[in-house]
Amino acid sequence: MRALSVMMPAERARPDAVGNMLATFAHHPSLTEAYLTFNMYVLAKTTLSAQITETIVLRTASQRGSRYLWNHHVPLAERAGLRESVRIQIQHGSVGDPLTAAVVNAVDDLLNGSKISDTHWDTLSKHLTERQLMDLVFTTGCYTLLAMAIESFEIEDERD
């Protein structure tokens, strides 16, 4: 549990309080600490808006078939202003808003070919800084890795 205690208050660093994912990850404290440090940057210190970050997470969860990740990020997406209708659009890859569509397309590019296409990069470059583009790539990678771990370890969603 050392890795968990570094990242959260003591009252939350208990298996019954952290959820199945973190309780599972706690079996490898040094790896968990390293991953959570990266994940906390992606969530709390990124140059991206919360809406863009949650768009990336939801699209990644959808494309990687991670119901756990999707369910755990819906409340964060709601707080970021992503209404249910937009979340459904993100899930199906048919988004009306041009920037959100560009983000969804970039995530799909990364998940399908490990590189954002020139067309999508050019579109995103009109809206995002160089650092934001880097954060988009790393956020997609961070949550792809998380979805892979959740699905590989068959972590059950405690909300079910």
Short mmCIF file of N, CA and C in Angstrom, two decimals:
data_model
loop_
_atom_site.label_atom_id
_atom_site.label_comp_id
_atom_site.label_asym_id
_atom_site.label_seq_id
_atom_site.Cartn_x
_atom_site.Cartn_y
_atom_site.Cartn_z
N MET A 1 0.81 -1.20 0.00
CA MET A 1 0.00 0.00 0.00
C MET A 1 0.84 1.26 0.00
N ARG A 2 2.16 1.15 0.09
CA ARG A 2 3.02 2.33 0.10
C ARG A 2 2.76 3.22 -1.10
N ALA A 3 2.61 2.62 -2.27
CA ALA A 3 2.40 3.42 -3.48
C ALA A 3 1.12 4.22 -3.38
N LEU A 4 0.10 3.64 -2.82
CA LEU A 4 -1.16 4.36 -2.69
C LEU A 4 -1.05 5.49 -1.70
N SER A 5 -0.35 5.27 -0.60
CA SER A 5 -0.27 6.31 0.42
C SER A 5 0.49 7.53 -0.07
N VAL A 6 1.38 7.37 -1.00
CA VAL A 6 2.10 8.50 -1.57
C VAL A 6 1.16 9.39 -2.37
N MET A 7 0.16 8.80 -3.00
CA MET A 7 -0.69 9.52 -3.93
C MET A 7 -2.00 10.04 -3.34
N MET A 8 -2.40 9.56 -2.16
CA MET A 8 -3.69 9.97 -1.64
C MET A 8 -3.68 9.99 -0.12
N PRO A 9 -4.62 10.71 0.48
CA PRO A 9 -4.69 10.76 1.95
C PRO A 9 -4.86 9.38 2.56
N ALA A 10 -4.39 9.22 3.79
CA ALA A 10 -4.39 7.92 4.47
C ALA A 10 -5.78 7.31 4.52
N GLU A 11 -6.81 8.13 4.76
CA GLU A 11 -8.15 7.57 4.89
C GLU A 11 -8.66 6.98 3.57
N ARG A 12 -8.07 7.37 2.44
CA ARG A 12 -8.49 6.82 1.15
C ARG A 12 -7.57 5.70 0.70
N ALA A 13 -6.41 5.53 1.30
CA ALA A 13 -5.43 4.54 0.87
C ALA A 13 -5.69 3.19 1.56
N ARG A 14 -6.92 2.77 1.57
CA ARG A 14 -7.32 1.46 2.09
C ARG A 14 -7.98 0.71 0.95
N PRO A 15 -7.80 -0.61 0.88
CA PRO A 15 -8.42 -1.38 -0.21
C PRO A 15 -9.92 -1.16 -0.32
N ASP A 16 -10.62 -1.02 0.81
CA ASP A 16 -12.06 -0.85 0.74
C ASP A 16 -12.46 0.54 0.27
N ALA A 17 -11.51 1.49 0.26
CA ALA A 17 -11.83 2.86 -0.13
C ALA A 17 -11.34 3.21 -1.53
N VAL A 18 -10.40 2.46 -2.06
CA VAL A 18 -9.78 2.85 -3.33
C VAL A 18 -10.38 2.19 -4.55
N GLY A 19 -11.17 1.19 -4.37
CA GLY A 19 -11.75 0.51 -5.52
C GLY A 19 -10.90 -0.65 -5.97
N ASN A 20 -11.51 -1.46 -6.81
CA ASN A 20 -10.86 -2.69 -7.27
C ASN A 20 -9.59 -2.44 -8.07
N MET A 21 -9.57 -1.39 -8.87
CA MET A 21 -8.40 -1.14 -9.70
C MET A 21 -7.17 -0.85 -8.84
N LEU A 22 -7.27 0.12 -7.97
CA LEU A 22 -6.11 0.47 -7.16
C LEU A 22 -5.75 -0.62 -6.16
N ALA A 23 -6.74 -1.33 -5.65
CA ALA A 23 -6.46 -2.46 -4.77
C ALA A 23 -5.66 -3.53 -5.53
N THR A 24 -5.98 -3.75 -6.79
CA THR A 24 -5.23 -4.70 -7.61
C THR A 24 -3.82 -4.17 -7.88
N PHE A 25 -3.72 -2.92 -8.27
CA PHE A 25 -2.41 -2.34 -8.58
C PHE A 25 -1.49 -2.32 -7.37
N ALA A 26 -2.05 -2.26 -6.17
CA ALA A 26 -1.24 -2.19 -4.95
C ALA A 26 -0.41 -3.45 -4.73
N HIS A 27 -0.67 -4.51 -5.49
CA HIS A 27 0.14 -5.72 -5.41
C HIS A 27 1.54 -5.48 -5.95
N HIS A 28 1.72 -4.38 -6.68
CA HIS A 28 3.04 -4.03 -7.22
C HIS A 28 3.29 -2.55 -6.88
N PRO A 29 3.67 -2.27 -5.63
CA PRO A 29 3.75 -0.88 -5.16
C PRO A 29 4.65 0.04 -5.97
N SER A 30 5.83 -0.40 -6.35
CA SER A 30 6.73 0.52 -7.07
C SER A 30 6.19 0.84 -8.47
N LEU A 31 5.61 -0.13 -9.13
CA LEU A 31 5.00 0.12 -10.44
C LEU A 31 3.79 1.05 -10.28
N THR A 32 2.97 0.79 -9.28
CA THR A 32 1.79 1.61 -9.04
C THR A 32 2.18 3.05 -8.76
N GLU A 33 3.19 3.25 -7.95
CA GLU A 33 3.64 4.61 -7.64
C GLU A 33 4.10 5.32 -8.91
N ALA A 34 4.86 4.65 -9.74
CA ALA A 34 5.34 5.27 -10.98
C ALA A 34 4.18 5.59 -11.91
N TYR A 35 3.26 4.65 -12.08
CA TYR A 35 2.13 4.89 -12.97
C TYR A 35 1.25 6.02 -12.44
N LEU A 36 0.93 5.99 -11.15
CA LEU A 36 0.04 7.01 -10.60
C LEU A 36 0.66 8.40 -10.66
N THR A 37 1.97 8.49 -10.56
CA THR A 37 2.64 9.79 -10.71
C THR A 37 2.38 10.34 -12.11
N PHE A 38 2.56 9.50 -13.10
CA PHE A 38 2.29 9.89 -14.49
C PHE A 38 0.81 10.21 -14.68
N ASN A 39 -0.06 9.35 -14.17
CA ASN A 39 -1.50 9.54 -14.31
C ASN A 39 -1.96 10.83 -13.64
N MET A 40 -1.39 11.17 -12.51
CA MET A 40 -1.78 12.41 -11.82
C MET A 40 -1.37 13.63 -12.64
N TYR A 41 -0.22 13.55 -13.34
CA TYR A 41 0.13 14.65 -14.24
C TYR A 41 -0.94 14.78 -15.32
N VAL A 42 -1.28 13.68 -15.94
CA VAL A 42 -2.23 13.68 -17.05
C VAL A 42 -3.59 14.23 -16.61
N LEU A 43 -4.00 13.94 -15.41
CA LEU A 43 -5.29 14.42 -14.93
C LEU A 43 -5.25 15.82 -14.35
N ALA A 44 -4.20 16.14 -13.60
CA ALA A 44 -4.22 17.38 -12.82
C ALA A 44 -3.31 18.48 -13.32
N LYS A 45 -2.27 18.14 -14.05
CA LYS A 45 -1.30 19.16 -14.44
C LYS A 45 -1.19 19.34 -15.96
N THR A 46 -1.99 18.64 -16.69
CA THR A 46 -1.96 18.72 -18.15
C THR A 46 -2.25 20.13 -18.63
N THR A 47 -1.81 20.43 -19.81
CA THR A 47 -2.13 21.72 -20.44
C THR A 47 -3.48 21.67 -21.15
N LEU A 48 -4.08 20.49 -21.21
CA LEU A 48 -5.37 20.33 -21.88
C LEU A 48 -6.51 20.72 -20.94
N SER A 49 -7.61 21.15 -21.52
CA SER A 49 -8.81 21.41 -20.73
C SER A 49 -9.36 20.09 -20.22
N ALA A 50 -10.18 20.16 -19.18
CA ALA A 50 -10.82 18.96 -18.65
C ALA A 50 -11.70 18.30 -19.70
N GLN A 51 -12.36 19.11 -20.53
CA GLN A 51 -13.22 18.54 -21.59
C GLN A 51 -12.41 17.73 -22.58
N ILE A 52 -11.28 18.26 -23.01
CA ILE A 52 -10.45 17.53 -23.97
C ILE A 52 -9.88 16.27 -23.32
N THR A 53 -9.40 16.40 -22.08
CA THR A 53 -8.86 15.24 -21.39
C THR A 53 -9.90 14.14 -21.27
N GLU A 54 -11.11 14.49 -20.85
CA GLU A 54 -12.15 13.47 -20.69
C GLU A 54 -12.63 12.93 -22.03
N THR A 55 -12.59 13.73 -23.07
CA THR A 55 -12.90 13.23 -24.41
C THR A 55 -11.90 12.14 -24.78
N ILE A 56 -10.63 12.39 -24.52
CA ILE A 56 -9.59 11.41 -24.80
C ILE A 56 -9.82 10.12 -24.01
N VAL A 57 -10.09 10.27 -22.72
CA VAL A 57 -10.28 9.10 -21.86
C VAL A 57 -11.49 8.30 -22.31
N LEU A 58 -12.61 8.98 -22.55
CA LEU A 58 -13.82 8.24 -22.95
C LEU A 58 -13.64 7.56 -24.30
N ARG A 59 -13.01 8.24 -25.24
CA ARG A 59 -12.81 7.60 -26.55
C ARG A 59 -11.89 6.40 -26.43
N THR A 60 -10.84 6.54 -25.64
CA THR A 60 -9.92 5.43 -25.42
C THR A 60 -10.64 4.26 -24.75
N ALA A 61 -11.43 4.56 -23.72
CA ALA A 61 -12.18 3.51 -23.03
C ALA A 61 -13.13 2.80 -23.99
N SER A 62 -13.80 3.58 -24.82
CA SER A 62 -14.74 3.00 -25.78
C SER A 62 -14.01 2.12 -26.79
N GLN A 63 -12.94 2.64 -27.36
CA GLN A 63 -12.21 1.91 -28.38
C GLN A 63 -11.50 0.67 -27.84
N ARG A 64 -11.13 0.71 -26.56
CA ARG A 64 -10.44 -0.42 -25.95
C ARG A 64 -11.39 -1.35 -25.19
N GLY A 65 -12.68 -1.04 -25.24
CA GLY A 65 -13.67 -1.91 -24.62
C GLY A 65 -13.56 -1.98 -23.11
N SER A 66 -13.16 -0.89 -22.49
CA SER A 66 -13.00 -0.87 -21.04
C SER A 66 -14.20 -0.20 -20.39
N ARG A 67 -15.16 -1.02 -20.03
CA ARG A 67 -16.35 -0.52 -19.36
C ARG A 67 -15.99 0.10 -18.01
N TYR A 68 -15.05 -0.51 -17.31
CA TYR A 68 -14.59 0.01 -16.02
C TYR A 68 -14.09 1.44 -16.18
N LEU A 69 -13.19 1.65 -17.11
CA LEU A 69 -12.63 2.98 -17.34
C LEU A 69 -13.71 3.97 -17.75
N TRP A 70 -14.59 3.56 -18.64
CA TRP A 70 -15.70 4.42 -19.07
C TRP A 70 -16.55 4.83 -17.86
N ASN A 71 -17.00 3.84 -17.09
CA ASN A 71 -17.88 4.11 -15.96
C ASN A 71 -17.24 5.03 -14.93
N HIS A 72 -15.96 4.86 -14.70
CA HIS A 72 -15.28 5.68 -13.70
C HIS A 72 -15.00 7.10 -14.19
N HIS A 73 -15.03 7.30 -15.49
CA HIS A 73 -14.77 8.65 -16.01
C HIS A 73 -16.03 9.41 -16.40
N VAL A 74 -17.17 8.77 -16.45
CA VAL A 74 -18.41 9.50 -16.75
C VAL A 74 -18.63 10.64 -15.77
N PRO A 75 -18.49 10.44 -14.45
CA PRO A 75 -18.68 11.57 -13.54
C PRO A 75 -17.68 12.71 -13.77
N LEU A 76 -16.44 12.36 -14.10
CA LEU A 76 -15.43 13.39 -14.40
C LEU A 76 -15.79 14.13 -15.69
N ALA A 77 -16.28 13.39 -16.66
CA ALA A 77 -16.70 14.00 -17.93
C ALA A 77 -17.89 14.92 -17.71
N GLU A 78 -18.82 14.51 -16.87
CA GLU A 78 -19.97 15.36 -16.55
C GLU A 78 -19.52 16.66 -15.90
N ARG A 79 -18.59 16.55 -14.93
CA ARG A 79 -18.07 17.76 -14.27
C ARG A 79 -17.32 18.65 -15.25
N ALA A 80 -16.73 18.05 -16.28
CA ALA A 80 -16.01 18.82 -17.29
C ALA A 80 -16.96 19.45 -18.31
N GLY A 81 -18.25 19.13 -18.22
CA GLY A 81 -19.24 19.72 -19.11
C GLY A 81 -19.63 18.88 -20.31
N LEU A 82 -19.23 17.62 -20.33
CA LEU A 82 -19.60 16.74 -21.44
C LEU A 82 -20.95 16.10 -21.13
N ARG A 83 -21.98 16.64 -21.77
CA ARG A 83 -23.34 16.12 -21.57
C ARG A 83 -23.45 14.69 -22.11
N GLU A 84 -24.51 14.03 -21.69
CA GLU A 84 -24.72 12.65 -22.12
C GLU A 84 -24.75 12.52 -23.64
N SER A 85 -25.40 13.46 -24.32
CA SER A 85 -25.48 13.39 -25.78
C SER A 85 -24.08 13.46 -26.42
N VAL A 86 -23.20 14.26 -25.85
CA VAL A 86 -21.82 14.37 -26.37
C VAL A 86 -21.04 13.10 -26.05
N ARG A 87 -21.25 12.56 -24.85
CA ARG A 87 -20.56 11.32 -24.49
C ARG A 87 -20.96 10.19 -25.43
N ILE A 88 -22.22 10.14 -25.80
CA ILE A 88 -22.68 9.12 -26.75
C ILE A 88 -22.01 9.34 -28.12
N GLN A 89 -21.91 10.60 -28.53
CA GLN A 89 -21.22 10.90 -29.79
C GLN A 89 -19.76 10.47 -29.74
N ILE A 90 -19.09 10.75 -28.62
CA ILE A 90 -17.70 10.34 -28.45
C ILE A 90 -17.59 8.82 -28.54
N GLN A 91 -18.49 8.13 -27.88
CA GLN A 91 -18.48 6.67 -27.88
C GLN A 91 -18.62 6.12 -29.30
N HIS A 92 -19.47 6.75 -30.11
CA HIS A 92 -19.72 6.26 -31.47
C HIS A 92 -18.81 6.90 -32.52
N GLY A 93 -18.00 7.87 -32.13
CA GLY A 93 -17.06 8.49 -33.06
C GLY A 93 -17.70 9.42 -34.07
N SER A 94 -18.87 9.92 -33.75
CA SER A 94 -19.56 10.84 -34.67
C SER A 94 -19.91 12.13 -33.93
N VAL A 95 -18.90 12.96 -33.74
CA VAL A 95 -19.03 14.18 -32.94
C VAL A 95 -19.25 15.38 -33.85
N GLY A 96 -20.17 16.26 -33.47
CA GLY A 96 -20.48 17.43 -34.27
C GLY A 96 -19.51 18.59 -34.07
N ASP A 97 -19.09 18.83 -32.84
CA ASP A 97 -18.17 19.93 -32.56
C ASP A 97 -16.82 19.68 -33.25
N PRO A 98 -16.32 20.64 -34.03
CA PRO A 98 -15.09 20.40 -34.81
C PRO A 98 -13.86 20.06 -33.96
N LEU A 99 -13.63 20.75 -32.84
CA LEU A 99 -12.46 20.44 -32.02
C LEU A 99 -12.60 19.07 -31.37
N THR A 100 -13.77 18.79 -30.82
CA THR A 100 -13.98 17.49 -30.19
C THR A 100 -13.85 16.37 -31.22
N ALA A 101 -14.36 16.59 -32.41
CA ALA A 101 -14.22 15.61 -33.49
C ALA A 101 -12.75 15.39 -33.84
N ALA A 102 -11.98 16.47 -33.88
CA ALA A 102 -10.55 16.35 -34.18
C ALA A 102 -9.83 15.56 -33.09
N VAL A 103 -10.21 15.76 -31.85
CA VAL A 103 -9.61 15.01 -30.74
C VAL A 103 -9.97 13.53 -30.87
N VAL A 104 -11.22 13.23 -31.12
CA VAL A 104 -11.66 11.84 -31.30
C VAL A 104 -10.90 11.20 -32.47
N ASN A 105 -10.78 11.92 -33.57
CA ASN A 105 -10.04 11.38 -34.73
C ASN A 105 -8.58 11.13 -34.40
N ALA A 106 -7.97 12.03 -33.64
CA ALA A 106 -6.57 11.87 -33.26
C ALA A 106 -6.39 10.65 -32.36
N VAL A 107 -7.30 10.47 -31.41
CA VAL A 107 -7.24 9.28 -30.54
C VAL A 107 -7.36 8.02 -31.38
N ASP A 108 -8.31 8.01 -32.31
CA ASP A 108 -8.46 6.85 -33.19
C ASP A 108 -7.20 6.59 -34.00
N ASP A 109 -6.60 7.66 -34.51
CA ASP A 109 -5.33 7.50 -35.25
C ASP A 109 -4.27 6.84 -34.37
N LEU A 110 -4.13 7.33 -33.15
CA LEU A 110 -3.12 6.79 -32.24
C LEU A 110 -3.40 5.34 -31.89
N LEU A 111 -4.65 5.02 -31.64
CA LEU A 111 -4.98 3.65 -31.26
C LEU A 111 -4.87 2.68 -32.43
N ASN A 112 -5.11 3.16 -33.63
CA ASN A 112 -5.09 2.28 -34.81
C ASN A 112 -3.76 2.25 -35.53
N GLY A 113 -2.94 3.28 -35.38
CA GLY A 113 -1.70 3.31 -36.13
C GLY A 113 -0.54 3.96 -35.42
N SER A 114 -0.71 4.32 -34.16
CA SER A 114 0.35 4.89 -33.32
C SER A 114 0.84 6.25 -33.77
N LYS A 115 0.10 6.93 -34.66
CA LYS A 115 0.52 8.23 -35.15
C LYS A 115 -0.72 9.02 -35.57
N ILE A 116 -0.74 10.30 -35.20
CA ILE A 116 -1.83 11.16 -35.65
C ILE A 116 -1.58 11.51 -37.11
N SER A 117 -2.59 11.36 -37.93
CA SER A 117 -2.45 11.66 -39.36
C SER A 117 -2.13 13.14 -39.56
N ASP A 118 -1.52 13.45 -40.68
CA ASP A 118 -1.18 14.85 -40.99
C ASP A 118 -2.43 15.72 -41.02
N THR A 119 -3.50 15.20 -41.58
CA THR A 119 -4.75 15.97 -41.67
C THR A 119 -5.27 16.32 -40.28
N HIS A 120 -5.33 15.34 -39.40
CA HIS A 120 -5.84 15.58 -38.05
C HIS A 120 -4.87 16.45 -37.25
N TRP A 121 -3.57 16.24 -37.46
CA TRP A 121 -2.56 17.07 -36.78
C TRP A 121 -2.74 18.54 -37.19
N ASP A 122 -2.90 18.77 -38.48
CA ASP A 122 -3.09 20.14 -38.97
C ASP A 122 -4.34 20.78 -38.37
N THR A 123 -5.42 20.02 -38.29
CA THR A 123 -6.66 20.54 -37.69
C THR A 123 -6.44 20.87 -36.22
N LEU A 124 -5.84 19.96 -35.47
CA LEU A 124 -5.59 20.19 -34.06
C LEU A 124 -4.64 21.36 -33.82
N SER A 125 -3.67 21.52 -34.70
CA SER A 125 -2.68 22.60 -34.56
C SER A 125 -3.31 23.99 -34.64
N LYS A 126 -4.47 24.08 -35.22
CA LYS A 126 -5.18 25.36 -35.29
C LYS A 126 -5.82 25.72 -33.95
N HIS A 127 -5.97 24.73 -33.06
CA HIS A 127 -6.65 24.94 -31.78
C HIS A 127 -5.76 24.72 -30.57
N LEU A 128 -4.72 23.92 -30.72
CA LEU A 128 -3.90 23.52 -29.59
C LEU A 128 -2.44 23.94 -29.77
N THR A 129 -1.79 24.22 -28.64
CA THR A 129 -0.36 24.54 -28.66
C THR A 129 0.46 23.26 -28.84
N GLU A 130 1.74 23.43 -29.04
CA GLU A 130 2.63 22.28 -29.17
C GLU A 130 2.58 21.42 -27.90
N ARG A 131 2.59 22.05 -26.73
CA ARG A 131 2.53 21.29 -25.47
C ARG A 131 1.20 20.57 -25.33
N GLN A 132 0.13 21.20 -25.75
CA GLN A 132 -1.18 20.54 -25.68
C GLN A 132 -1.23 19.33 -26.62
N LEU A 133 -0.62 19.45 -27.78
CA LEU A 133 -0.56 18.31 -28.70
C LEU A 133 0.24 17.16 -28.08
N MET A 134 1.33 17.50 -27.41
CA MET A 134 2.11 16.47 -26.73
C MET A 134 1.29 15.82 -25.61
N ASP A 135 0.58 16.65 -24.84
CA ASP A 135 -0.25 16.11 -23.77
C ASP A 135 -1.35 15.22 -24.33
N LEU A 136 -1.90 15.54 -25.48
CA LEU A 136 -2.92 14.71 -26.11
C LEU A 136 -2.36 13.31 -26.40
N VAL A 137 -1.18 13.26 -26.97
CA VAL A 137 -0.56 11.97 -27.29
C VAL A 137 -0.29 11.17 -26.01
N PHE A 138 0.30 11.82 -25.02
CA PHE A 138 0.63 11.11 -23.79
C PHE A 138 -0.60 10.72 -22.98
N THR A 139 -1.65 11.54 -23.02
CA THR A 139 -2.90 11.19 -22.33
C THR A 139 -3.52 9.95 -22.96
N THR A 140 -3.53 9.92 -24.28
CA THR A 140 -4.04 8.74 -24.98
C THR A 140 -3.24 7.51 -24.60
N GLY A 141 -1.93 7.64 -24.58
CA GLY A 141 -1.08 6.51 -24.20
C GLY A 141 -1.29 6.07 -22.76
N CYS A 142 -1.41 7.03 -21.86
CA CYS A 142 -1.62 6.74 -20.45
C CYS A 142 -2.90 5.92 -20.24
N TYR A 143 -3.98 6.35 -20.89
CA TYR A 143 -5.25 5.65 -20.69
C TYR A 143 -5.37 4.40 -21.53
N THR A 144 -4.61 4.29 -22.60
CA THR A 144 -4.54 3.02 -23.33
C THR A 144 -3.87 1.98 -22.45
N LEU A 145 -2.78 2.36 -21.82
CA LEU A 145 -2.08 1.47 -20.90
C LEU A 145 -3.00 1.06 -19.75
N LEU A 146 -3.73 2.02 -19.20
CA LEU A 146 -4.63 1.71 -18.09
C LEU A 146 -5.74 0.75 -18.54
N ALA A 147 -6.33 1.00 -19.69
CA ALA A 147 -7.37 0.10 -20.20
C ALA A 147 -6.81 -1.31 -20.41
N MET A 148 -5.59 -1.41 -20.95
CA MET A 148 -4.97 -2.71 -21.16
C MET A 148 -4.79 -3.44 -19.83
N ALA A 149 -4.34 -2.73 -18.81
CA ALA A 149 -4.14 -3.35 -17.49
C ALA A 149 -5.47 -3.79 -16.90
N ILE A 150 -6.46 -2.91 -16.92
CA ILE A 150 -7.78 -3.24 -16.36
C ILE A 150 -8.36 -4.47 -17.03
N GLU A 151 -8.29 -4.52 -18.35
CA GLU A 151 -8.86 -5.64 -19.07
C GLU A 151 -8.03 -6.91 -18.90
N SER A 152 -6.71 -6.80 -18.91
CA SER A 152 -5.86 -7.98 -18.75
C SER A 152 -5.99 -8.60 -17.37
N PHE A 153 -6.11 -7.74 -16.34
CA PHE A 153 -6.24 -8.24 -14.97
C PHE A 153 -7.69 -8.58 -14.62
N GLU A 154 -8.58 -8.34 -15.59
CA GLU A 154 -10.02 -8.62 -15.41
C GLU A 154 -10.55 -8.00 -14.13
N ILE A 155 -10.25 -6.71 -13.96
CA ILE A 155 -10.70 -5.99 -12.78
C ILE A 155 -12.19 -5.71 -12.91
N GLU A 156 -12.93 -6.15 -11.91
CA GLU A 156 -14.38 -5.97 -11.92
C GLU A 156 -14.74 -4.59 -11.44
N ASP A 157 -15.74 -4.02 -12.06
CA ASP A 157 -16.22 -2.69 -11.68
C ASP A 157 -17.05 -2.82 -10.42
N GLU A 158 -16.58 -2.23 -9.34
CA GLU A 158 -17.30 -2.31 -8.06
C GLU A 158 -18.63 -1.56 -8.09
N ARG A 159 -18.86 -0.78 -9.13
CA ARG A 159 -20.12 -0.06 -9.25
C ARG A 159 -21.24 -0.93 -9.81
N ASP A 160 -20.89 -2.09 -10.35
CA ASP A 160 -21.90 -3.01 -10.91
C ASP A 160 -22.62 -3.74 -9.78
#
